[in-house]
PDB file of C-alpha atoms in Angstrom:
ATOM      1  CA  UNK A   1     -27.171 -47.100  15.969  1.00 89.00           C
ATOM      2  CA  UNK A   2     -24.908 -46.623  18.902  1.00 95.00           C
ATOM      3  CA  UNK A   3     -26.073 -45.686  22.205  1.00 97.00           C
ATOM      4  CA  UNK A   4     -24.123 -43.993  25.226  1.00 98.00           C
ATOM      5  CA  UNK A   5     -25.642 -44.827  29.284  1.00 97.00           C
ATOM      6  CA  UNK A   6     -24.269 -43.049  32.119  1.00 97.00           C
ATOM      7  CA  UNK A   7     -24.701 -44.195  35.372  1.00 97.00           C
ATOM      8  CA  UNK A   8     -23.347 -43.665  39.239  1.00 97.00           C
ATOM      9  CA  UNK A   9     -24.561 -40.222  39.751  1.00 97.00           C
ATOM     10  CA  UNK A  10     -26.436 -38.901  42.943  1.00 97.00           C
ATOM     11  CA  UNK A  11     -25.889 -37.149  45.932  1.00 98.00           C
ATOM     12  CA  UNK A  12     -22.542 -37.162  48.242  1.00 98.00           C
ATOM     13  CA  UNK A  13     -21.425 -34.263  50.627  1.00 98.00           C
ATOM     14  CA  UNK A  14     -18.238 -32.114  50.149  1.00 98.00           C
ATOM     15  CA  UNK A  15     -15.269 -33.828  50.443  1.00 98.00           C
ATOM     16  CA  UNK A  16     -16.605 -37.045  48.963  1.00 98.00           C
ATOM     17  CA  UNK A  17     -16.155 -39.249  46.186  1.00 98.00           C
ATOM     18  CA  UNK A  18     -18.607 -40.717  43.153  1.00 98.00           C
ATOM     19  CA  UNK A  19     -17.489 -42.822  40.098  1.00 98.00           C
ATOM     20  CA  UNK A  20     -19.334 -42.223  36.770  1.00 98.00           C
ATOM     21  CA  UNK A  21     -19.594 -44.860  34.416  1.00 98.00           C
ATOM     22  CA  UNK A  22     -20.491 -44.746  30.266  1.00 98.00           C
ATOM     23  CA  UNK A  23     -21.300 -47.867  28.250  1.00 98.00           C
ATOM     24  CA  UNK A  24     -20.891 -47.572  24.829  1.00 97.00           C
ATOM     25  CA  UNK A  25     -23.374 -50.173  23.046  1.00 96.00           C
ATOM     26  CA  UNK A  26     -24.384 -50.689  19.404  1.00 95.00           C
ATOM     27  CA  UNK A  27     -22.725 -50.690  16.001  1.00 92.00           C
ATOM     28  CA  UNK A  28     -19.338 -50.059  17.256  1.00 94.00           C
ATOM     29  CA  UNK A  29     -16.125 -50.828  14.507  1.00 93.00           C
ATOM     30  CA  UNK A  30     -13.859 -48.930  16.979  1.00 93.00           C
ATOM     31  CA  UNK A  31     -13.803 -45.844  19.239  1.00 96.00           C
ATOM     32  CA  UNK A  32     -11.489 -42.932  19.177  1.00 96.00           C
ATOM     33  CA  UNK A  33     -11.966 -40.013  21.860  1.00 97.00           C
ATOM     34  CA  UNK A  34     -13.973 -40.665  25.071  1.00 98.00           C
ATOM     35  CA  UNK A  35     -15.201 -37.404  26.924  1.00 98.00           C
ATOM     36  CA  UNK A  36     -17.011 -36.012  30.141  1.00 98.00           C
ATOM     37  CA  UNK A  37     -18.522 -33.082  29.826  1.00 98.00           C
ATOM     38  CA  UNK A  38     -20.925 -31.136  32.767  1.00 98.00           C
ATOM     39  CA  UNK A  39     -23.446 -28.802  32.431  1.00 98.00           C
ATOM     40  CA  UNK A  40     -25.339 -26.595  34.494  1.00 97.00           C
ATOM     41  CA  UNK A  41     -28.927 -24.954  34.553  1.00 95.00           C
ATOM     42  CA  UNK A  42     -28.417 -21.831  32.128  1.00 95.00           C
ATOM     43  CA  UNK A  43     -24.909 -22.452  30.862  1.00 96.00           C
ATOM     44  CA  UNK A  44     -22.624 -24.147  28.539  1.00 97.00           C
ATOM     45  CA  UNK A  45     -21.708 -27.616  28.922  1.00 97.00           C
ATOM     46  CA  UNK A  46     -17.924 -27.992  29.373  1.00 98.00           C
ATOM     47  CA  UNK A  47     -15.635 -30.336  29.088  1.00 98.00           C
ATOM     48  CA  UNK A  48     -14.267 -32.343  32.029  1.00 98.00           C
ATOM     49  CA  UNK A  49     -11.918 -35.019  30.946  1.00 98.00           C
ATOM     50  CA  UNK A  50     -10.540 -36.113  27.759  1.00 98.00           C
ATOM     51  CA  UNK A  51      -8.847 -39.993  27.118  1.00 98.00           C
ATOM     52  CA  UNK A  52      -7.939 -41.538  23.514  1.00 97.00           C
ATOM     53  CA  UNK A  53      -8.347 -44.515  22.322  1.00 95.00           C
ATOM     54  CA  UNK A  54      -4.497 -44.749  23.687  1.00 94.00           C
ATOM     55  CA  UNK A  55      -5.030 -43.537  26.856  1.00 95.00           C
ATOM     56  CA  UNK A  56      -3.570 -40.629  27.002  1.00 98.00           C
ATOM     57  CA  UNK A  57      -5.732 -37.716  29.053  1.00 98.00           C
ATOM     58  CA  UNK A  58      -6.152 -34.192  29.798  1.00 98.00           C
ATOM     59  CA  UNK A  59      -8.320 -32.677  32.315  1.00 98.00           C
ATOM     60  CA  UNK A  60      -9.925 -28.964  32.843  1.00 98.00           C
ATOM     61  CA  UNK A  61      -7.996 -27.183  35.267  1.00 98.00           C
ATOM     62  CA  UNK A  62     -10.770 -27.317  37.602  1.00 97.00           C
ATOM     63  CA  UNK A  63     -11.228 -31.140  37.966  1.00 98.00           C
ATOM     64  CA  UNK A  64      -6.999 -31.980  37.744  1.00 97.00           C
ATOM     65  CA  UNK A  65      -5.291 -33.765  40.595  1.00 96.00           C
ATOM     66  CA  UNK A  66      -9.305 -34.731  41.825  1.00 98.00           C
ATOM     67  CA  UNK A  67     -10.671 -36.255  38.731  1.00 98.00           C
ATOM     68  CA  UNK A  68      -9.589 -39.452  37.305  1.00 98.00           C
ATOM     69  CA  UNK A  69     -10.759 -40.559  33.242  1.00 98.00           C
ATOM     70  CA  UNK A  70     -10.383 -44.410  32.304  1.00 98.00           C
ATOM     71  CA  UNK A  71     -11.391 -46.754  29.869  1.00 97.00           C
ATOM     72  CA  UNK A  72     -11.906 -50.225  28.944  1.00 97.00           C
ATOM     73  CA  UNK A  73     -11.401 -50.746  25.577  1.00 96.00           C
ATOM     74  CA  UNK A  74     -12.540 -54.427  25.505  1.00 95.00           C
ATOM     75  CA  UNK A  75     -15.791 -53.680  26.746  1.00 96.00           C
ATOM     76  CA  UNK A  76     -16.579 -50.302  25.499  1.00 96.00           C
ATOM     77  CA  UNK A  77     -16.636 -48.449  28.646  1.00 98.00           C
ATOM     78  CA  UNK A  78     -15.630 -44.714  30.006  1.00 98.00           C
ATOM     79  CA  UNK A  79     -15.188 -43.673  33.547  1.00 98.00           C
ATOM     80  CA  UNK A  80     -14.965 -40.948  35.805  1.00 98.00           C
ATOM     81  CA  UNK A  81     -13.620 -41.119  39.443  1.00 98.00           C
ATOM     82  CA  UNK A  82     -14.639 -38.026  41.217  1.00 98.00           C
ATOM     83  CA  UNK A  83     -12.916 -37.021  44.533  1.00 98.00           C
ATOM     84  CA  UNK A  84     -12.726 -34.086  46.951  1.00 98.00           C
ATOM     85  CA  UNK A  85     -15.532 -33.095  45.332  1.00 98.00           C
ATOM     86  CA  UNK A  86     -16.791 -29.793  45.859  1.00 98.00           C
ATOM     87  CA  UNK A  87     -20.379 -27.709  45.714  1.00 98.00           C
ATOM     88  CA  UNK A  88     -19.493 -25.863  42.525  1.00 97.00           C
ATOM     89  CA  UNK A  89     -18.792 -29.805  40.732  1.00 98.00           C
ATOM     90  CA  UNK A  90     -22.348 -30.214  41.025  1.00 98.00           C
ATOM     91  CA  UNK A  91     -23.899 -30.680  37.282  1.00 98.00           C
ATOM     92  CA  UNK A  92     -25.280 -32.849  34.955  1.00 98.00           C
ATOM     93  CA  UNK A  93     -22.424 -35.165  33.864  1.00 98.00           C
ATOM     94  CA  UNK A  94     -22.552 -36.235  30.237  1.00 98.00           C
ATOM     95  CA  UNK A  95     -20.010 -38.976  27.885  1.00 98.00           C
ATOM     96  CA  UNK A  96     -19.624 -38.683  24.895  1.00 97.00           C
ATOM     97  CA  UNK A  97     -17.581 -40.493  22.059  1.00 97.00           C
ATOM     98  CA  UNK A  98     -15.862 -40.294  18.723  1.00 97.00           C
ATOM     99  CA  UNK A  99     -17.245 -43.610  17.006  1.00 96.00           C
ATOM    100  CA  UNK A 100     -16.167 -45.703  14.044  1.00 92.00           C
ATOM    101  CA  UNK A 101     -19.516 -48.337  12.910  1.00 89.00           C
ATOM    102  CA  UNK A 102     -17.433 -50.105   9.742  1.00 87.00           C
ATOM    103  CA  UNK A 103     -14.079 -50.007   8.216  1.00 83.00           C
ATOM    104  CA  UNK A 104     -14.827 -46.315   6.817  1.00 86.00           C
ATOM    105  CA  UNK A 105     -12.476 -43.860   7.767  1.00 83.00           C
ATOM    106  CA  UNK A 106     -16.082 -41.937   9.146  1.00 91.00           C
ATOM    107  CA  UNK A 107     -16.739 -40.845  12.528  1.00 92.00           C
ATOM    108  CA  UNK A 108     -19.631 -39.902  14.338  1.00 95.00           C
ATOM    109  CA  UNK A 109     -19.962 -38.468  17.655  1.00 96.00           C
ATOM    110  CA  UNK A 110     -22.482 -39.730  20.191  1.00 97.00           C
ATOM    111  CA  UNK A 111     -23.846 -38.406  23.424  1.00 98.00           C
ATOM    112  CA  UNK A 112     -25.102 -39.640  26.458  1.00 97.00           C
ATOM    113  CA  UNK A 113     -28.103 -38.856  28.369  1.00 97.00           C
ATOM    114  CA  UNK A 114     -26.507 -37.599  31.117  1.00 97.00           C
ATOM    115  CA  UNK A 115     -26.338 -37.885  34.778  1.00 98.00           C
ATOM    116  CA  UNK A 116     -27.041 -35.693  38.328  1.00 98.00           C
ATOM    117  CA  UNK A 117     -24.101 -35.090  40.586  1.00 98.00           C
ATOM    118  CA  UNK A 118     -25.579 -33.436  43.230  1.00 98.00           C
ATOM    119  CA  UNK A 119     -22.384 -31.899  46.334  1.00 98.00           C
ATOM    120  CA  UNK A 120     -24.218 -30.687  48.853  1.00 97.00           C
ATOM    121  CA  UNK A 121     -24.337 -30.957  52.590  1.00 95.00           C
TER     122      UNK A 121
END
């Protein structure tokens, strides 16, 4: 089994900054995608931030030129630096990834449990 943990949400005013963290633990052969998506009450979750297994990255308009996405291959981990962030970036913030367990060409995809951002004043 593979598991996904989020952590380094809470609460920080407008204007301020908050890096998310994702730890990818388990069965883990190798890991393609990494993703953040957000979600709040009543609607969809989208995506935030996009990085492969290369590092290459691509960002929803609303988030670019504030949001950073990074990895650590070695240790199986996905971040998300947050800056100038703004009331309307407030959300649940979820990882998720595209994951290899064994030499198969097979890949699941695994979510996290997510985790508050909370913009506020």
């Amino acid at each position: 089994q593979v598991q996904l943990v989020e952590s380094g949400g809470g609460l920080v005013e407008p204007g301020g900054s908050l890096r998310l963290s994702c730890a990818a633990s388990g069965t883990i052969f190798s890991i393609n995608a990494m993703r953040w998506y957000r979600q709040t009450p009543g609607q969809q979750r989208d995506l935030v931030a996009t990085i492969t297994s290369d590092g290459r990255t691509n960002y929803a308009d609303s988030v670019k030129e504030r949001f950073t996405i990074s990895r650590n291959n070695a240790i199986n981990m996905v971040y998300l630096q947050m800056t100038s962030l703004k009331p309307e970036d407030t959300a649940v913030y979820y990882c998720n990834a595209d994951v290899r367990k064994d030499a198969t060409l097979t890949w699941y995809r695994y979510w996290g449990q997510g985790t508050q951002v909370t913009v506020s004043a």
